[in-house]
Structures are given as C-alpha cells and as structure tokens.
Amino acid sequence: MTLWLAMGVAAKAQQPAAAAPVAAMAEPDTTASHDGEWRVSLLTCSPGHEIYELEGHSGLRLVNQQRGVDVVVNWGLFDFASPGFVYRFVKGETDYMAGAAPSDRFFSMYAADGREVTEQILALTPQQSQRVVELVEDNLRPENRTYRYNYVADNCATRPLAVVERALSDTITLGAPEEAIAHAAGFREAMRYYHRNYPWYQFGIDLALGSTIDRPEARRAMTFSPVALQQMLEGATLPSGGSVVASTNVIVEGRDGGVSAPPTPWYLSPLAAGWLLLVITVGVTIFDLITGRLSRGYDAALFTIFGLAGCLITFLVFFSVHGPASPNWLLLWLNPLCLLPLLLIWTKGGRRLLMWWQMINFVALIGMCVVWIAGIQACNSAFIPLIISDGVRSLFFIFYSRCSTAQSRLRHPMVYRSPAHTAYSAR
C-alpha cells in the first residue's frame, strides 16, 4: 500500500492555520500490502480554543503491526498561503486536502495543545479493514486528495464515515448524540449549541447563512460535528447487527477544564452592542425631535453599516458557491440599497427620493419580522435591537420629510395650508 504522508505539522481541527503541501514521505513495500491485518479506528480530538475547533476534529487511524505502519489520515488540510486563499474561502471555493502523518506525531501535536484524543476501534472484518485501507490509499493520491469543503455536508467528520460505509457497502445505523443535538431542529440550532459561549461567531454565521440551515434535518446530518459523530458511533450498529465500536480508549489525556477560550462576557456580546446602539439611536432621535433637526451624519453612518453588511450578504447569495448562504431573507433588511442615505441625505432633492425609499424600507422591515415569526429563517437575538434602530430612524426620516414639506408650503401662500403642518417646524 502507498500512503501519502503530510510533510509538516498536521492540520488542527477543520481549518488549520497553515498546512504544508501534502507530499510523499514514505512508500512501504507494496508487495507486502496484504500481509497482516489492519486495525481501523476513528480518532476524535476534543474542541480547541480557535473558532474552527469548537466542534473538534476527526481522523482515521490505520495500524498494521506486522508491517510497522501506524498512521492517522485526516481530511482537514489546506494551504493558507496559497494565492487568493481568503477571497476563495469567502466565495466558497474552499479546497481542502486529505493527508496522513505518523500517529505519534499527530498525538504529540494535540498533547501539546492539551486536547483529548479518543480512539474508537471499529469492529470490522479483515476484508472490510483492507477495503478501508484501499479506499484511503486511493483518496490520498495527488489527483484525488483535494476536495471542495462544505461546513455541514462534506468535512473532516463526514469523510471518514463515508469511507467506512463504502468499505461496508452499506449504511451504519447510528446511535444518538447528546440530547441538545439530538433535538436540534436544524444545523443552525446545533451550531448555536456548540457556539453558545462565542456569540460573535454565531452572529457571523446567522448573518451569512440563510434559511437552508433552518430546515429540519435527519439525525444523521448531525455527523457534520466530529464530537457528535463520536457520540453517535458509540451506539451504532453494523448492517450485520453487531456494534460498530469494538472498544474505546483515550489516547491523549486532555487538560483539566478543556482548552476552549473563555466565554465572551455578556457586556461584550453582539446583543449588548445591539442594545447599546438602540439606546444611542433613541437618544439621537429624541434630540432631533426636540431641536427639529435631522442628524444626517448619524443616519449616514448607521445605514452605511447596514449597507456594507448587505453587500456581503448579496455577494454570498448571488456570487459565492456556499450552498447554505442562499436563500437569505436578511436581504429584506440588509442590502446594498441601505447605502442610499450616505449618497442622498446631504441634498434637498436627494432627501425627497430618500423619503420614498425609507417608506419601502420600513415595509421591508415588517416583512423581515414576519419571516422570523413564521419560522422561515431563524433570528439572532442581536438582530432585534438593530432592526428596531433601523425602523426608528426610518420612521423619523419619513416624519421629518413630511414636516419639512409642510414648512415649505407655509412659505408659499398659494399652497394649501393644513393646520397640522404648523405643529412641527423643521430647521
């Protein structure tokens, strides 16, 4: 058998900081490829402190004692230094690679991080184990090792499971994950459980990914998480009826208390930031009502933030290949048209046009709320004060514009004067 081994440090979790290109380091004598029996294990690394490590990491361990082979194969390698990586990552053209490394090197890396590594030895027949090795060998060839990564459908956890099931020529009946994941309505709810201590990360996911991840999913879909896959495999059964896992061992003891980063304090969360923005927005609006002025600079800044977020969502929906990014109903609220106040609010003629857009915008905000209430797309709690801020400034701009029109009529005797128009004087 030929195993293509990683030259450098193996990848951490699903998104390593910088994985070296995969290259051939060793080629055992293929004439002895069928000597001895192979032992196949699923390795699960506990969550780490980086955001891409919050669900853990998976790999397959292949051991043949007679031939002196002990390697870990994982599907979480990529070259961060490759040209245009960040742009391609945002666009969804995220190509990951399969690679292999000696097991002792793999274990020492996670031991240095203080992350636990658990081994589940699979109860496969010699023929099935040999088939796993053959499939892995084929997957590690230079022409096959690269694949288009998908966060929920094709990643470092789903790939090992797929290899094992191909070797079995059948589907494994998986057990149940922990209760919070077993009862998750969809991918978003499962993600919120794993990211519960890191609200800014979940805020970004809720902003970028649309209603697709809110659809009810079969329990099997939860294997996108390495931690969930480990739990589900523990109670899994083979097509023949026996248990999939022959034994479970902890290879690397994890650091007491885990290695995840400390939870984000509530006062630094996006929800706290959203309510602070709402307080400022209400304060600015009250000031404008008292003075009869329009805080054009504040509106320009506020709607520019919304507009830039809308440009990002528009790019993800219409130009990226991220499947879960579309459809995204947030476009009702956050879209490039939110940049109009920055362009139009400074001139009298522009403000007239802007009033009509603000009317449409306010109706769209109501539509966004209907989408959330109907359960079409889930709402991040931090969106609530943000959308209220948008609505408050939108309503005030409409009110201000109408009062400005009334003031203008007062200055022209031939124009009909309504007593209501004299109640507010815009300066």
Coordinates of N, CA and C in Angstrom, one line a residue, residues 1-228:
M1 N 0.8 -1.2 0.0 CA 0.0 0.0 0.0 C 0.9 1.2 0.0
T2 N 0.4 2.3 -0.7 CA 1.2 3.6 -0.7 C 0.4 4.6 0.1
L3 N 1.0 5.2 1.2 CA 0.4 6.2 2.0 C 1.1 7.5 1.7
W4 N 0.3 8.5 1.3 CA 0.9 9.9 1.2 C 0.9 10.6 2.5
L5 N 2.0 10.9 3.0 CA 2.1 11.5 4.4 C 2.3 13.0 4.3
A6 N 1.8 13.7 5.3 CA 1.9 15.1 5.4 C 3.3 15.5 5.8
M7 N 4.0 16.5 5.1 CA 5.3 16.9 5.4 C 5.3 17.9 6.6
G8 N 5.2 18.4 7.3 CA 4.9 19.5 8.3 C 3.9 19.1 9.3
V9 N 3.5 20.0 10.0 CA 2.5 19.7 11.1 C 1.2 19.4 10.5
A10 N 0.5 18.4 11.0 CA -0.8 18.1 10.6 C -1.8 19.1 11.0
A11 N -2.9 19.2 10.2 CA -3.9 20.2 10.5 C -4.6 20.1 11.8
K12 N -4.9 21.3 12.4 CA -5.7 21.3 13.6 C -7.1 21.5 13.2
A13 N -8.0 20.6 13.8 CA -9.4 20.7 13.5 C -9.7 20.8 12.1
Q14 N -10.8 21.6 11.7 CA -11.2 21.6 10.3 C -10.5 22.7 9.5
Q15 N -9.9 23.7 10.2 CA -9.3 24.8 9.5 C -8.0 25.1 10.1
P16 N -6.9 24.4 9.8 CA -5.6 24.7 10.4 C -5.1 26.0 10.0
A17 N -4.2 26.5 10.8 CA -3.7 27.9 10.4 C -2.8 27.8 9.2
A18 N -2.0 26.8 9.0 CA -1.2 26.8 7.7 C -0.7 25.4 7.6
A19 N -1.3 24.6 6.7 CA -0.9 23.2 6.5 C 0.1 23.2 5.3
A20 N 1.1 22.4 5.5 CA 2.1 22.3 4.4 C 1.5 21.4 3.3
P21 N 2.0 21.6 2.1 CA 1.5 20.8 1.0 C 1.8 19.3 1.3
V22 N 0.8 18.5 0.9 CA 0.9 17.1 1.1 C 1.9 16.5 0.1
A23 N 2.8 15.7 0.5 CA 3.8 15.1 -0.4 C 4.1 13.7 0.1
A24 N 4.7 12.9 -0.8 CA 5.1 11.5 -0.4 C 6.3 11.5 0.5
M25 N 6.1 11.0 1.7 CA 7.2 10.8 2.6 C 7.7 9.4 2.7
A26 N 6.8 8.5 2.5 CA 7.2 7.1 2.7 C 6.3 6.2 1.8
E27 N 6.9 5.2 1.3 CA 6.2 4.2 0.5 C 6.6 2.8 0.9
P28 N 5.8 2.3 1.8 CA 6.0 0.9 2.2 C 6.0 -0.1 1.0
D29 N 6.7 -1.2 1.2 CA 6.8 -2.2 0.1 C 5.4 -2.7 -0.3
T30 N 4.9 -2.4 -1.5 CA 3.6 -2.8 -1.9 C 3.5 -4.3 -2.0
T31 N 4.6 -5.0 -2.1 CA 4.5 -6.5 -2.3 C 3.9 -7.1 -1.0
A32 N 4.1 -6.4 0.1 CA 3.6 -6.9 1.4 C 2.3 -6.3 1.8
S33 N 1.6 -5.7 0.8 CA 0.4 -4.9 1.2 C -0.7 -5.7 1.8
H34 N -0.7 -7.0 1.6 CA -1.8 -7.8 2.2 C -1.3 -8.7 3.4
D35 N -0.1 -8.5 3.8 CA 0.4 -9.2 4.9 C -0.1 -8.6 6.2
G36 N -0.6 -9.5 7.1 CA -1.1 -9.0 8.4 C -2.4 -8.4 8.3
E37 N -3.0 -8.1 9.4 CA -4.4 -7.5 9.4 C -4.3 -6.0 9.8
W38 N -5.2 -5.2 9.2 CA -5.3 -3.8 9.6 C -6.3 -3.6 10.7
R39 N -5.9 -2.6 11.5 CA -6.9 -2.1 12.5 C -7.3 -0.7 12.2
V40 N -8.6 -0.5 12.1 CA -9.1 0.8 11.7 C -9.8 1.4 12.9
S41 N -9.4 2.7 13.2 CA -10.0 3.4 14.3 C -10.5 4.8 13.9
L42 N -11.5 5.3 14.6 CA -11.9 6.7 14.4 C -11.3 7.4 15.6
L43 N -10.6 8.5 15.3 CA -10.0 9.4 16.3 C -10.8 10.6 16.4
T44 N -11.1 11.1 17.6 CA -11.8 12.3 17.8 C -11.1 13.2 18.7
C45 N -10.7 14.4 18.3 CA -10.0 15.3 19.1 C -11.0 16.3 19.7
S46 N -10.8 16.6 21.0 CA -11.8 17.4 21.7 C -11.7 18.9 21.2
P47 N -12.7 19.7 21.4 CA -12.7 21.1 20.9 C -11.5 21.8 21.4
G48 N -11.1 22.8 20.6 CA -9.9 23.6 20.9 C -10.4 25.1 21.2
H49 N -9.4 26.0 21.3 CA -9.8 27.4 21.6 C -10.0 28.2 20.4
E50 N -9.7 27.7 19.2 CA -10.0 28.5 18.0 C -11.4 28.3 17.6
I51 N -12.0 29.3 16.9 CA -13.4 29.2 16.5 C -13.7 28.0 15.6
Y52 N -12.6 27.6 14.8 CA -12.9 26.5 13.9 C -12.6 25.1 14.5
E53 N -12.3 25.2 15.8 CA -12.1 23.9 16.6 C -13.2 23.6 17.6
L54 N -14.3 24.4 17.5 CA -15.3 24.3 18.5 C -16.1 23.0 18.5
E55 N -16.1 22.3 17.3 CA -16.8 21.0 17.2 C -15.8 19.8 17.2
G56 N -14.5 20.1 17.5 CA -13.5 19.1 17.5 C -12.9 18.8 16.1
H57 N -12.3 17.6 16.0 CA -11.7 17.2 14.7 C -11.7 15.6 14.7
S58 N -11.8 15.1 13.5 CA -11.8 13.7 13.3 C -10.7 13.2 12.3
G59 N -10.3 11.9 12.5 CA -9.4 11.3 11.6 C -9.5 9.8 11.7
L60 N -8.9 9.1 10.7 CA -8.9 7.6 10.8 C -7.5 7.2 11.1
R61 N -7.4 6.3 12.0 CA -6.1 5.7 12.4 C -6.0 4.3 11.7
L62 N -4.9 4.0 11.0 CA -4.7 2.8 10.3 C -3.4 2.1 10.9
V63 N -3.6 0.9 11.4 CA -2.4 0.3 12.1 C -2.3 -1.1 11.5
N64 N -1.0 -1.4 11.1 CA -0.7 -2.8 10.7 C 0.6 -3.1 11.4
Q65 N 0.5 -3.8 12.6 CA 1.7 -4.1 13.4 C 2.7 -4.9 12.7
Q66 N 2.3 -5.9 11.9 CA 3.3 -6.7 11.2 C 4.2 -5.9 10.2
R67 N 3.6 -4.9 9.6 CA 4.3 -4.1 8.7 C 4.9 -2.9 9.3
G68 N 4.6 -2.6 10.6 CA 5.1 -1.4 11.2 C 4.5 -0.1 10.8
V69 N 3.3 -0.2 10.3 CA 2.6 1.0 9.8 C 1.6 1.5 10.9
D70 N 1.7 2.8 11.3 CA 0.7 3.4 12.2 C 0.6 4.8 11.8
V71 N -0.5 5.1 11.1 CA -0.7 6.5 10.6 C -2.1 7.0 10.9
V72 N -2.2 8.3 10.9 CA -3.5 8.9 11.0 C -3.8 9.7 9.7
V73 N -5.0 9.4 9.2 CA -5.4 10.1 7.9 C -6.5 11.1 8.3
N74 N -6.4 12.3 7.9 CA -7.4 13.3 8.2 C -7.7 14.1 6.9
W75 N -8.9 14.7 6.9 CA -9.4 15.5 5.7 C -9.5 17.0 6.1
G76 N -8.6 17.5 6.9 CA -8.6 18.9 7.3 C -7.5 19.7 6.9
L77 N -6.8 19.4 5.9 CA -5.6 20.2 5.5 C -5.9 21.2 4.4
F78 N -5.3 22.4 4.5 CA -5.3 23.3 3.4 C -4.1 24.2 3.5
D79 N -3.8 24.9 2.4 CA -2.6 25.7 2.3 C -3.1 27.2 2.4
F80 N -3.0 27.7 3.6 CA -3.4 29.1 3.9 C -2.6 30.1 3.1
A81 N -1.4 29.8 2.7 CA -0.5 30.7 2.0 C -0.8 30.7 0.5
S82 N -1.7 29.8 0.0 CA -1.9 29.7 -1.4 C -2.5 31.1 -1.9
P83 N -2.2 31.5 -3.2 CA -2.7 32.7 -3.7 C -4.2 32.9 -3.7
G84 N -4.7 34.0 -3.2 CA -6.1 34.3 -3.2 C -6.9 33.4 -2.2
F85 N -6.3 32.9 -1.2 CA -7.0 31.9 -0.3 C -8.2 32.6 0.4
V86 N -8.0 33.8 1.0 CA -9.1 34.4 1.7 C -10.3 34.7 0.8
Y87 N -10.0 35.2 -0.4 CA -11.1 35.5 -1.3 C -11.8 34.2 -1.7
R88 N -11.1 33.2 -2.0 CA -11.7 31.9 -2.4 C -12.5 31.3 -1.2
F89 N -12.0 31.5 0.0 CA -12.7 31.0 1.2 C -14.0 31.7 1.3
V90 N -14.0 33.0 1.2 CA -15.3 33.7 1.3 C -16.3 33.4 0.2
K91 N -15.7 33.2 -1.0 CA -16.5 32.8 -2.2 C -17.1 31.4 -2.1
G92 N -16.5 30.6 -1.2 CA -16.9 29.2 -1.1 C -16.1 28.2 -1.9
E93 N -15.1 28.7 -2.5 CA -14.2 27.8 -3.3 C -13.1 27.3 -2.3
T94 N -13.5 26.6 -1.3 CA -12.6 26.2 -0.2 C -12.2 24.8 -0.5
D95 N -11.0 24.6 -1.0 CA -10.5 23.3 -1.3 C -9.6 22.8 -0.2
Y96 N -10.1 21.7 0.4 CA -9.3 21.1 1.5 C -8.6 19.8 0.9
M97 N -7.7 19.3 1.7 CA -6.9 18.1 1.2 C -6.9 17.0 2.3
A98 N -6.8 15.8 1.8 CA -6.6 14.7 2.7 C -5.1 14.5 2.8
G99 N -4.7 14.1 4.0 CA -3.3 13.9 4.2 C -3.1 12.9 5.4
A100 N -1.9 12.4 5.5 CA -1.6 11.4 6.5 C -0.3 11.7 7.2
A101 N -0.2 11.3 8.5 CA 1.0 11.6 9.3 C 1.2 10.4 10.3
P102 N 2.4 10.2 10.7 CA 2.6 9.1 11.7 C 1.8 9.4 13.0
S103 N 1.2 8.4 13.5 CA 0.3 8.6 14.7 C 1.0 9.3 15.8
D104 N 2.2 9.0 16.1 CA 2.9 9.6 17.3 C 3.0 11.2 17.1
R105 N 3.2 11.6 15.8 CA 3.3 13.0 15.5 C 1.9 13.7 15.7
F106 N 0.9 13.0 15.3 CA -0.5 13.5 15.4 C -0.8 13.6 16.9
F107 N -0.5 12.6 17.7 CA -0.8 12.6 19.1 C -0.1 13.7 19.8
S108 N 1.2 13.8 19.5 CA 2.1 14.8 20.2 C 1.6 16.2 20.0
M109 N 1.1 16.5 18.8 CA 0.6 17.8 18.5 C -0.6 18.2 19.4
Y110 N -1.6 17.2 19.5 CA -2.7 17.5 20.3 C -2.4 17.5 21.8
A111 N -1.4 16.7 22.2 CA -1.0 16.7 23.6 C -0.4 18.0 24.0
A112 N 0.4 18.6 23.0 CA 0.9 19.9 23.3 C -0.1 21.0 23.5
D113 N -1.3 20.8 22.8 CA -2.4 21.7 22.9 C -3.3 21.4 24.1
G114 N -3.0 20.3 24.8 CA -3.9 19.9 25.9 C -5.2 19.4 25.5
R115 N -5.4 18.9 24.3 CA -6.7 18.5 23.8 C -6.7 16.9 23.8
E116 N -7.8 16.4 24.3 CA -8.0 15.0 24.4 C -8.2 14.4 23.1
V117 N -7.6 13.2 22.9 CA -7.8 12.4 21.7 C -8.4 11.0 22.1
T118 N -9.6 10.7 21.6 CA -10.2 9.5 21.9 C -10.2 8.6 20.7
E119 N -9.9 7.3 20.9 CA -9.9 6.3 19.8 C -11.0 5.3 19.9
Q120 N -11.8 5.2 18.9 CA -12.8 4.2 18.8 C -12.4 3.1 17.8
I121 N -12.0 1.9 18.3 CA -11.6 0.9 17.4 C -12.8 0.2 16.8
L122 N -12.8 0.2 15.4 CA -14.0 -0.3 14.7 C -14.0 -1.8 14.6
A123 N -15.2 -2.4 14.7 CA -15.3 -3.9 14.7 C -15.5 -4.3 13.2
L124 N -14.5 -4.2 12.4 CA -14.5 -4.6 11.0 C -13.8 -5.9 10.8
T125 N -14.3 -6.6 9.8 CA -13.6 -7.8 9.4 C -12.3 -7.5 8.7
P126 N -11.4 -8.5 8.6 CA -10.1 -8.2 7.9 C -10.4 -7.7 6.5
Q127 N -11.3 -8.2 5.8 CA -11.6 -7.8 4.4 C -12.2 -6.4 4.4
Q128 N -13.0 -6.0 5.4 CA -13.5 -4.7 5.4 C -12.4 -3.7 5.8
S129 N -11.6 -4.0 6.7 CA -10.5 -3.2 7.1 C -9.5 -3.0 5.9
Q130 N -9.3 -4.0 5.1 CA -8.4 -3.9 4.0 C -9.0 -3.0 2.9
R131 N -10.3 -3.1 2.8 CA -11.1 -2.2 1.9 C -11.0 -0.8 2.3
V132 N -11.0 -0.5 3.6 CA -10.9 0.9 4.1 C -9.5 1.4 3.7
V133 N -8.5 0.6 3.9 CA -7.1 1.0 3.5 C -7.0 1.3 2.0
E134 N -7.6 0.5 1.2 CA -7.5 0.7 -0.2 C -8.2 2.0 -0.6
L135 N -9.4 2.2 0.0 CA -10.1 3.5 -0.3 C -9.3 4.7 0.1
V136 N -8.7 4.6 1.3 CA -7.9 5.7 1.8 C -6.7 5.9 0.9
E137 N -6.0 4.8 0.5 CA -4.9 4.9 -0.4 C -5.3 5.7 -1.7
D138 N -6.4 5.3 -2.2 CA -6.9 6.0 -3.5 C -7.2 7.4 -3.2
N139 N -7.8 7.7 -2.1 CA -8.1 9.1 -1.7 C -6.9 10.0 -1.5
L140 N -5.8 9.4 -1.1 CA -4.6 10.2 -0.8 C -3.7 10.4 -2.1
R141 N -4.1 9.8 -3.2 CA -3.3 10.1 -4.4 C -3.4 11.6 -4.8
P142 N -2.3 12.1 -5.4 CA -2.3 13.5 -5.7 C -3.5 14.0 -6.5
E143 N -4.0 13.2 -7.4 CA -5.1 13.6 -8.2 C -6.5 13.5 -7.5
N144 N -6.5 12.9 -6.3 CA -7.8 12.7 -5.6 C -7.8 13.4 -4.2
R145 N -6.7 13.8 -3.7 CA -6.7 14.2 -2.3 C -7.4 15.6 -2.0
T146 N -7.6 16.4 -3.1 CA -8.3 17.7 -2.9 C -9.8 17.6 -3.1
Y147 N -10.5 18.2 -2.2 CA -12.0 18.2 -2.3 C -12.6 19.5 -1.9
R148 N -13.8 19.8 -2.4 CA -14.5 21.0 -2.1 C -15.1 20.9 -0.7
Y149 N -14.6 21.6 0.2 CA -15.0 21.5 1.6 C -16.4 22.2 1.8
N150 N -17.3 21.5 2.5 CA -18.6 22.1 2.9 C -18.8 21.9 4.4
Y151 N -19.0 23.0 5.1 CA -19.1 23.0 6.5 C -20.0 22.0 7.1
V152 N -21.2 21.8 6.5 CA -22.2 20.9 7.0 C -22.4 19.6 6.3
A153 N -21.8 19.5 5.1 CA -22.1 18.3 4.2 C -20.9 17.5 3.9
D154 N -19.7 18.1 3.9 CA -18.5 17.4 3.4 C -17.3 18.0 4.1
N155 N -16.9 17.3 5.2 CA -15.8 17.9 6.0 C -15.0 16.8 6.6
C156 N -14.2 17.1 7.6 CA -13.3 16.1 8.2 C -14.0 15.1 9.0
A157 N -15.3 15.2 9.4 CA -16.0 14.2 10.1 C -16.9 13.3 9.1
T158 N -17.5 13.9 8.1 CA -18.3 13.2 7.2 C -17.5 12.3 6.3
R159 N -16.3 12.7 6.0 CA -15.4 11.9 5.1 C -15.0 10.6 5.6
P160 N -14.5 10.5 6.9 CA -14.2 9.2 7.5 C -15.4 8.2 7.5
L161 N -16.5 8.8 7.9 CA -17.7 7.9 8.0 C -18.1 7.4 6.6
A162 N -17.9 8.2 5.6 CA -18.3 7.8 4.2 C -17.3 6.7 3.7
V163 N -16.0 6.8 4.1 CA -15.1 5.8 3.7 C -15.4 4.4 4.4
V164 N -15.7 4.5 5.7 CA -16.1 3.2 6.4 C -17.3 2.6 5.8
E165 N -18.3 3.4 5.5 CA -19.6 2.9 4.9 C -19.4 2.3 3.5
R166 N -18.5 2.9 2.7 CA -18.2 2.4 1.4 C -17.5 1.0 1.6
A167 N -16.6 0.9 2.5 CA -16.0 -0.4 2.8 C -17.0 -1.5 3.2
L168 N -18.0 -1.0 3.9 CA -19.1 -2.0 4.3 C -20.1 -2.2 3.2
S169 N -20.1 -1.4 2.2 CA -21.1 -1.4 1.1 C -22.5 -1.3 1.7
D170 N -22.6 -0.6 2.8 CA -23.9 -0.5 3.4 C -23.9 0.7 4.4
T171 N -25.0 1.1 4.9 CA -25.1 2.2 5.8 C -25.1 1.8 7.3
I172 N -24.3 2.5 8.1 CA -24.3 2.2 9.5 C -25.5 2.8 10.2
T173 N -26.1 2.1 11.1 CA -27.2 2.6 11.9 C -26.6 3.3 13.1
L174 N -26.7 4.6 13.1 CA -26.0 5.4 14.1 C -26.8 5.6 15.4
G175 N -26.1 5.7 16.5 CA -26.8 6.0 17.7 C -27.2 7.4 17.9
A176 N -27.5 7.8 19.1 CA -28.0 9.2 19.4 C -26.8 10.0 19.9
P177 N -26.7 11.3 19.5 CA -25.8 12.2 20.1 C -26.3 12.7 21.4
E178 N -25.6 13.7 22.0 CA -26.2 14.3 23.3 C -27.5 14.9 23.0
E179 N -28.3 15.1 24.1 CA -29.7 15.5 23.9 C -29.9 16.8 23.2
A180 N -29.0 17.8 23.4 CA -29.1 19.1 22.8 C -29.0 19.0 21.3
I181 N -28.2 18.1 20.8 CA -28.0 17.9 19.4 C -29.1 17.0 18.8
A182 N -29.5 16.0 19.6 CA -30.5 15.0 19.1 C -31.8 15.8 18.8
H183 N -32.1 16.8 19.6 CA -33.3 17.5 19.4 C -33.2 18.8 18.7
A184 N -32.0 19.0 18.1 CA -31.8 20.3 17.3 C -32.7 20.2 16.0
A185 N -33.4 21.4 15.8 CA -34.3 21.5 14.6 C -33.6 21.5 13.3
G186 N -32.4 21.9 13.3 CA -31.6 22.0 12.1 C -30.2 22.3 12.4
F187 N -29.4 22.6 11.3 CA -28.0 22.9 11.5 C -27.7 24.1 12.4
R188 N -28.5 25.2 12.2 CA -28.3 26.4 12.9 C -28.4 26.2 14.4
E189 N -29.5 25.4 14.8 CA -29.7 25.2 16.2 C -28.5 24.4 16.8
A190 N -28.0 23.4 16.1 CA -26.9 22.6 16.5 C -25.7 23.5 16.7
M191 N -25.4 24.4 15.7 CA -24.3 25.3 15.7 C -24.4 26.2 17.0
R192 N -25.6 26.7 17.3 CA -25.7 27.5 18.4 C -25.4 26.8 19.7
Y193 N -25.6 25.5 19.8 CA -25.2 24.8 21.0 C -23.7 24.8 21.1
Y194 N -23.0 24.5 20.0 CA -21.6 24.4 20.1 C -20.9 25.7 20.2
H195 N -21.6 26.8 19.8 CA -21.0 28.1 19.8 C -21.6 29.0 20.9
R196 N -22.3 28.4 21.8 CA -23.1 29.1 22.8 C -22.2 30.1 23.6
N197 N -21.0 29.8 23.8 CA -20.1 30.7 24.6 C -19.4 31.8 23.7
Y198 N -19.6 31.7 22.4 CA -18.9 32.6 21.5 C -19.9 33.3 20.5
P199 N -20.7 34.2 21.1 CA -21.8 34.8 20.3 C -21.5 35.5 19.1
W200 N -20.2 36.1 19.0 CA -19.9 36.8 17.8 C -19.7 35.9 16.6
Y201 N -19.2 34.7 16.9 CA -19.0 33.7 15.9 C -20.4 33.3 15.3
Q202 N -21.3 33.0 16.3 CA -22.7 32.7 15.8 C -23.4 33.8 15.1
F203 N -23.1 35.0 15.6 CA -23.7 36.2 14.9 C -23.2 36.2 13.5
G204 N -22.0 36.0 13.2 CA -21.5 36.0 11.8 C -22.1 34.9 11.0
I205 N -22.3 33.7 11.6 CA -23.0 32.6 10.9 C -24.4 32.9 10.6
D206 N -25.1 33.5 11.6 CA -26.5 33.9 11.4 C -26.7 35.0 10.3
L207 N -25.7 35.8 10.2 CA -25.7 36.9 9.2 C -25.4 36.3 7.8
A208 N -24.5 35.4 7.7 CA -24.0 34.9 6.4 C -24.8 33.7 5.8
L209 N -25.4 32.9 6.7 CA -26.1 31.7 6.2 C -27.6 31.9 6.3
G210 N -28.3 31.4 5.2 CA -29.7 31.6 5.1 C -30.6 30.6 5.6
S211 N -31.8 30.5 5.1 CA -32.8 29.6 5.7 C -32.5 28.2 5.4
T212 N -31.6 27.8 4.6 CA -31.3 26.4 4.3 C -30.9 25.7 5.6
I213 N -30.1 26.3 6.5 CA -29.7 25.6 7.7 C -30.7 25.6 8.8
D214 N -31.9 26.1 8.5 CA -33.0 26.1 9.5 C -34.0 24.9 9.1
R215 N -33.8 24.3 8.0 CA -34.7 23.2 7.6 C -34.5 22.0 8.5
P216 N -35.5 21.3 8.9 CA -35.4 20.1 9.7 C -34.5 19.1 9.0
E217 N -33.5 18.5 9.8 CA -32.6 17.6 9.2 C -32.7 16.2 9.9
A218 N -32.4 15.2 9.2 CA -32.3 13.8 9.8 C -31.2 13.8 10.8
R219 N -31.3 13.0 11.8 CA -30.2 12.9 12.8 C -28.9 12.6 12.2
R220 N -28.8 11.8 11.2 CA -27.5 11.5 10.5 C -26.8 12.8 10.1
A221 N -27.5 13.8 9.7 CA -26.9 15.1 9.3 C -26.0 15.7 10.4
M222 N -26.3 15.4 11.6 CA -25.5 16.0 12.7 C -24.1 15.4 12.8
T223 N -23.8 14.5 11.9 CA -22.4 14.0 11.9 C -21.4 15.0 11.3
F224 N -22.0 16.2 10.9 CA -21.1 17.2 10.5 C -20.1 17.6 11.6
S225 N -20.5 17.4 12.8 CA -19.7 17.7 14.0 C -18.9 16.5 14.4
P226 N -17.6 16.6 14.5 CA -16.8 15.4 15.0 C -17.2 14.9 16.3
V227 N -17.5 15.9 17.3 CA -17.9 15.4 18.6 C -19.2 14.6 18.5
A228 N -20.2 15.1 17.7 CA -21.5 14.4 17.6 C -21.2 13.0 16.9

